[in-house]
Short mmCIF file of C-alpha atoms in Angstrom, two decimals:
data_model
loop_
_atom_site.label_atom_id
_atom_site.label_comp_id
_atom_site.label_asym_id
_atom_site.label_seq_id
_atom_site.Cartn_x
_atom_site.Cartn_y
_atom_site.Cartn_z
CA MET A 1 -0.02 -0.01 0.02
CA THR A 2 2.78 2.40 0.91
CA THR A 3 4.58 1.67 -2.41
CA SER A 4 1.54 2.45 -4.43
CA LEU A 5 1.38 5.88 -3.02
CA PHE A 6 4.58 6.80 -4.75
CA ASP A 7 3.96 4.66 -7.92
CA LEU A 8 4.24 6.87 -11.05
CA LYS A 9 3.79 3.94 -13.67
CA GLY A 10 1.78 5.15 -16.66
CA LYS A 11 2.44 8.76 -15.94
CA THR A 12 4.43 11.29 -18.09
CA ALA A 13 6.62 13.92 -16.56
CA ILE A 14 8.26 16.87 -18.43
CA VAL A 15 11.28 18.32 -16.58
CA THR A 16 12.67 21.63 -17.86
CA GLY A 17 16.49 21.98 -17.32
CA GLY A 18 16.48 18.12 -16.86
CA GLY A 19 19.68 17.62 -18.76
CA SER A 20 21.98 18.31 -15.73
CA GLY A 21 22.04 19.26 -12.12
CA LEU A 22 19.00 19.07 -9.86
CA GLY A 23 16.66 18.63 -12.91
CA ARG A 24 18.51 15.58 -13.91
CA ASP A 25 18.18 14.20 -10.38
CA ILE A 26 14.52 14.65 -10.42
CA ALA A 27 13.99 13.05 -13.79
CA LYS A 28 15.91 10.06 -12.63
CA VAL A 29 13.85 9.50 -9.56
CA PHE A 30 10.60 9.89 -11.50
CA ALA A 31 12.00 7.22 -13.97
CA GLU A 32 13.02 5.00 -11.00
CA TYR A 33 9.33 4.98 -9.84
CA GLY A 34 8.12 4.12 -13.29
CA ALA A 35 7.15 7.38 -15.03
CA ASN A 36 8.04 8.16 -18.67
CA VAL A 37 10.09 11.29 -18.83
CA ALA A 38 10.49 14.19 -21.30
CA ILE A 39 13.56 16.30 -20.85
CA CYS A 40 14.04 19.74 -22.28
CA SER A 41 16.35 22.60 -22.01
CA ARG A 42 18.45 24.80 -24.25
CA LYS A 43 21.26 22.43 -24.38
CA LEU A 44 19.91 19.61 -26.38
CA GLU A 45 23.11 17.39 -26.02
CA ASN A 46 22.84 17.29 -22.27
CA CYS A 47 19.20 16.33 -22.52
CA GLN A 48 20.01 13.55 -24.88
CA ASP A 49 22.79 12.14 -22.77
CA THR A 50 20.53 12.16 -19.64
CA ALA A 51 17.60 10.68 -21.63
CA THR A 52 19.79 7.79 -23.01
CA GLU A 53 21.16 7.09 -19.49
CA ILE A 54 17.69 7.08 -17.92
CA GLU A 55 16.21 4.83 -20.65
CA ASN A 56 19.07 2.31 -20.24
CA GLU A 57 18.93 2.19 -16.49
CA TYR A 58 15.10 2.15 -15.94
CA GLY A 59 13.62 1.05 -19.27
CA VAL A 60 10.87 3.80 -19.30
CA LYS A 61 10.21 5.94 -22.39
CA THR A 62 12.45 8.98 -22.38
CA MET A 63 12.87 11.67 -24.97
CA ALA A 64 15.00 14.75 -25.19
CA TYR A 65 13.85 18.21 -26.61
CA GLU A 66 15.57 21.60 -27.15
CA CYS A 67 13.66 24.45 -25.66
CA ASP A 68 14.17 28.03 -24.44
CA VAL A 69 11.45 28.29 -21.80
CA SER A 70 11.47 32.18 -22.08
CA GLN A 71 10.31 32.05 -25.68
CA GLU A 72 6.63 31.53 -26.06
CA GLU A 73 6.80 29.79 -29.55
CA HIS A 74 9.52 27.43 -28.31
CA VAL A 75 7.35 26.39 -25.29
CA LYS A 76 4.19 25.81 -27.40
CA ARG A 77 6.11 23.62 -29.96
CA ILE A 78 7.74 21.46 -27.24
CA VAL A 79 4.46 20.94 -25.33
CA GLU A 80 2.61 19.97 -28.54
CA SER A 81 5.56 17.59 -29.29
CA VAL A 82 5.62 15.99 -25.92
CA ILE A 83 1.77 15.34 -26.07
CA ALA A 84 2.13 13.85 -29.46
CA ASP A 85 4.94 11.64 -28.42
CA PHE A 86 3.60 10.55 -25.06
CA GLY A 87 -0.15 11.16 -25.27
CA GLN A 88 -0.50 13.49 -22.34
CA ILE A 89 1.45 15.21 -19.58
CA ASP A 90 0.68 14.33 -15.91
CA ILE A 91 3.59 15.95 -14.14
CA LEU A 92 5.47 19.18 -14.87
CA VAL A 93 8.67 20.36 -13.12
CA ASN A 94 9.52 23.99 -13.83
CA ASN A 95 13.38 23.62 -13.14
CA SER A 96 15.12 25.66 -15.82
CA GLY A 97 16.76 28.64 -14.11
CA ALA A 98 19.11 31.53 -14.63
CA THR A 99 21.14 33.70 -12.22
CA TRP A 100 23.43 36.66 -12.34
CA GLY A 101 25.90 37.65 -9.70
CA GLU A 102 26.34 41.46 -9.19
CA LYS A 103 25.98 44.18 -6.82
CA VAL A 104 22.65 45.94 -7.20
CA GLU A 105 24.12 49.26 -8.09
CA ASP A 106 26.20 47.58 -10.99
CA MET A 107 23.58 45.09 -12.25
CA PRO A 108 22.74 45.61 -15.91
CA LEU A 109 19.00 45.77 -16.78
CA ALA A 110 19.61 43.16 -19.44
CA ALA A 111 20.91 40.81 -16.76
CA TRP A 112 17.85 41.31 -14.56
CA ASN A 113 15.48 40.77 -17.64
CA LYS A 114 17.25 37.61 -18.53
CA VAL A 115 16.81 36.07 -15.01
CA PHE A 116 13.18 37.00 -14.91
CA ASP A 117 12.54 35.90 -18.49
CA VAL A 118 13.77 32.36 -17.51
CA ASN A 119 12.75 31.98 -13.99
CA VAL A 120 9.42 33.70 -14.01
CA THR A 121 8.22 33.97 -17.50
CA GLY A 122 9.50 30.54 -18.32
CA THR A 123 7.54 29.15 -15.47
CA PHE A 124 4.40 30.88 -16.54
CA LEU A 125 4.63 29.76 -20.26
CA MET A 126 5.26 26.04 -19.34
CA SER A 127 2.46 26.08 -16.69
CA ARG A 128 0.04 27.71 -19.02
CA GLU A 129 0.68 25.35 -21.92
CA VAL A 130 1.01 22.13 -20.07
CA GLY A 131 -1.87 23.24 -17.86
CA LYS A 132 -4.26 23.28 -20.89
CA ASN A 133 -3.62 19.54 -21.27
CA MET A 134 -4.10 18.88 -17.54
CA ILE A 135 -7.32 20.78 -17.38
CA SER A 136 -8.52 18.72 -20.26
CA ASN A 137 -7.43 15.60 -18.43
CA GLY A 138 -8.96 16.65 -15.20
CA SER A 139 -5.85 16.14 -13.21
CA GLY A 140 -2.04 17.10 -12.85
CA LYS A 141 0.95 17.92 -10.69
CA ILE A 142 3.00 21.04 -11.28
CA ILE A 143 6.21 21.37 -9.14
CA ASN A 144 8.04 24.84 -9.47
CA ILE A 145 11.67 25.03 -8.41
CA GLY A 146 12.01 28.15 -6.20
CA SER A 147 14.86 28.91 -3.79
CA VAL A 148 15.45 29.61 -0.21
CA ALA A 149 16.96 32.86 -1.63
CA GLY A 150 13.42 33.88 -2.38
CA MET A 151 12.22 33.29 1.21
CA LYS A 152 14.89 35.38 3.11
CA ALA A 153 17.39 38.08 2.35
CA GLU A 154 21.07 37.24 2.41
CA SER A 155 24.08 39.56 3.07
CA GLY A 156 26.10 40.54 -0.06
CA GLU A 157 28.93 38.53 1.47
CA VAL A 158 26.86 35.46 0.81
CA LEU A 159 24.76 36.11 -2.25
CA ASN A 160 24.79 39.05 -4.47
CA ALA A 161 22.04 38.20 -7.01
CA ILE A 162 19.11 40.39 -6.31
CA GLY A 163 17.51 39.35 -9.66
CA TYR A 164 17.63 35.70 -8.76
CA SER A 165 16.30 36.08 -5.27
CA SER A 166 13.41 38.34 -6.45
CA SER A 167 12.50 36.09 -9.35
CA LYS A 168 12.33 33.14 -7.01
CA ALA A 169 10.09 35.05 -4.59
CA ALA A 170 7.93 35.74 -7.62
CA VAL A 171 7.82 32.03 -8.34
CA HIS A 172 6.73 31.12 -4.91
CA HIS A 173 3.69 33.53 -5.07
CA PHE A 174 3.00 32.34 -8.63
CA THR A 175 2.83 28.83 -7.16
CA ARG A 176 0.32 29.91 -4.42
CA ASP A 177 -1.99 31.77 -6.81
CA LEU A 178 -1.96 29.18 -9.57
CA ALA A 179 -2.69 26.47 -6.83
CA LYS A 180 -5.84 28.34 -5.78
CA LYS A 181 -7.09 28.92 -9.44
CA TRP A 182 -6.53 25.42 -10.54
CA ALA A 183 -7.57 23.43 -7.62
CA GLU A 184 -11.07 23.11 -9.25
CA HIS A 185 -9.36 21.15 -11.98
CA ASP A 186 -7.73 18.67 -9.52
CA ILE A 187 -4.24 20.20 -10.38
CA ASN A 188 -1.86 20.36 -7.48
CA VAL A 189 0.80 23.15 -7.70
CA ASN A 190 3.48 23.38 -5.28
CA ALA A 191 7.12 24.46 -5.14
CA ILE A 192 10.46 23.32 -3.72
CA ALA A 193 12.79 25.77 -2.24
CA PRO A 194 16.29 24.39 -2.27
CA GLY A 195 19.00 25.90 -0.12
CA PHE A 196 22.54 25.57 -1.27
CA PHE A 197 23.38 22.61 -3.28
CA GLU A 198 26.63 21.90 -5.22
CA THR A 199 25.57 22.65 -8.85
CA LYS A 200 26.99 24.65 -11.72
CA MET A 201 24.86 27.53 -10.91
CA THR A 202 26.21 27.80 -7.31
CA ARG A 203 29.87 26.92 -8.03
CA GLY A 204 31.08 30.44 -7.81
CA VAL A 205 29.25 31.35 -4.64
CA LEU A 206 30.50 28.22 -2.99
CA GLU A 207 34.05 28.76 -4.07
CA LYS A 208 34.02 32.16 -2.38
CA SER A 209 31.69 31.64 0.64
CA GLY A 210 31.34 27.79 0.91
CA ASP A 211 32.82 27.44 4.37
CA LYS A 212 30.69 30.19 5.84
CA ILE A 213 27.44 28.76 4.23
CA ARG A 214 28.04 25.44 5.73
CA ASN A 215 28.92 26.86 9.19
CA ASN A 216 25.71 28.93 9.05
CA ASN A 217 23.53 25.90 8.26
CA PRO A 218 22.00 24.08 11.23
CA MET A 219 23.05 20.88 9.70
CA LYS A 220 26.49 22.04 8.79
CA ARG A 221 26.31 20.84 5.25
CA LEU A 222 25.09 21.34 1.71
CA GLY A 223 22.39 19.62 -0.05
CA ASP A 224 23.57 16.52 -1.99
CA PRO A 225 22.10 14.83 -4.96
CA ASP A 226 19.61 12.61 -3.00
CA SER A 227 18.32 15.50 -0.83
CA LEU A 228 15.79 16.67 -3.42
CA LYS A 229 14.65 13.40 -4.84
CA GLY A 230 12.33 12.37 -1.87
CA ILE A 231 10.27 15.74 -1.88
CA ALA A 232 10.22 15.73 -5.69
CA LEU A 233 8.70 12.13 -5.79
CA PHE A 234 6.21 13.02 -3.13
CA LEU A 235 4.95 16.05 -4.69
CA ALA A 236 4.59 14.15 -8.10
CA SER A 237 2.74 11.15 -6.62
CA ASN A 238 -0.55 10.33 -5.11
CA ALA A 239 1.04 10.82 -1.72
CA SER A 240 0.63 14.48 -1.88
CA SER A 241 -2.99 14.64 -3.35
CA PHE A 242 -4.33 16.84 -0.56
CA ILE A 243 -1.34 19.38 -0.67
CA THR A 244 -1.29 22.38 -2.87
CA GLY A 245 0.09 25.85 -3.01
CA GLN A 246 2.91 24.97 -0.61
CA ILE A 247 6.49 26.17 -0.62
CA ILE A 248 8.72 23.51 0.89
CA ALA A 249 12.25 24.37 1.96
CA VAL A 250 14.87 21.61 1.43
CA ASP A 251 17.89 23.47 3.01
CA GLY A 252 19.07 21.79 6.13
CA GLY A 253 17.27 24.49 8.30
CA SER A 254 18.94 27.52 6.82
CA SER A 255 15.63 29.38 6.22
CA LEU A 256 14.81 29.15 10.09
#
């Protein structure tokens, strides 16, 4: 009975930014529990490598797509392709993200816009297009990847990326608002707010302030590849059927 709560067999998940990092980890755990997986990002080669690895390891249907989530026509085309290839979309993970490290007084407008275009507009566009299919099917699970940076302000010594933190706060509120609006369609919308994980995006920050970040964390460590898998599986499965509009921090207590 417990296993069936987390069973994703027969489901199709689309994971943006799924070719590497946290998105790759999420795509793999979905496949481990039986879901077919569509992986998309701007770097098709990464997606193809991950799709091949997942298909060989878990035997589920996995396909790779090139998509810039900030571009409306890209999103429409990819969602149409995934529906044509898989039949429907049951789970969406909005994981594609961008950041820009700079002092506020020196941050270019183009950098601010780039971060918001990917993190906020991309989340909106993917949710809108996939949501049409979910509304038609009468159910769905949307998981947005926010950040602890969108829950609390950090000193410039730790994180100087106001565009990123502001965009993730916007993702959190988008999650709550959309959850309330689409609850009538039996679509659960939740967000995961990771703390500091060792990824390509955080490499520069961790090289500069890694020891301080670890020491300030109640658990005295960073997130590892397995730290996000459980909550992603939970939010994608029937185990979370009565949970919506929640922002769940996975951060070792750093947001406390």
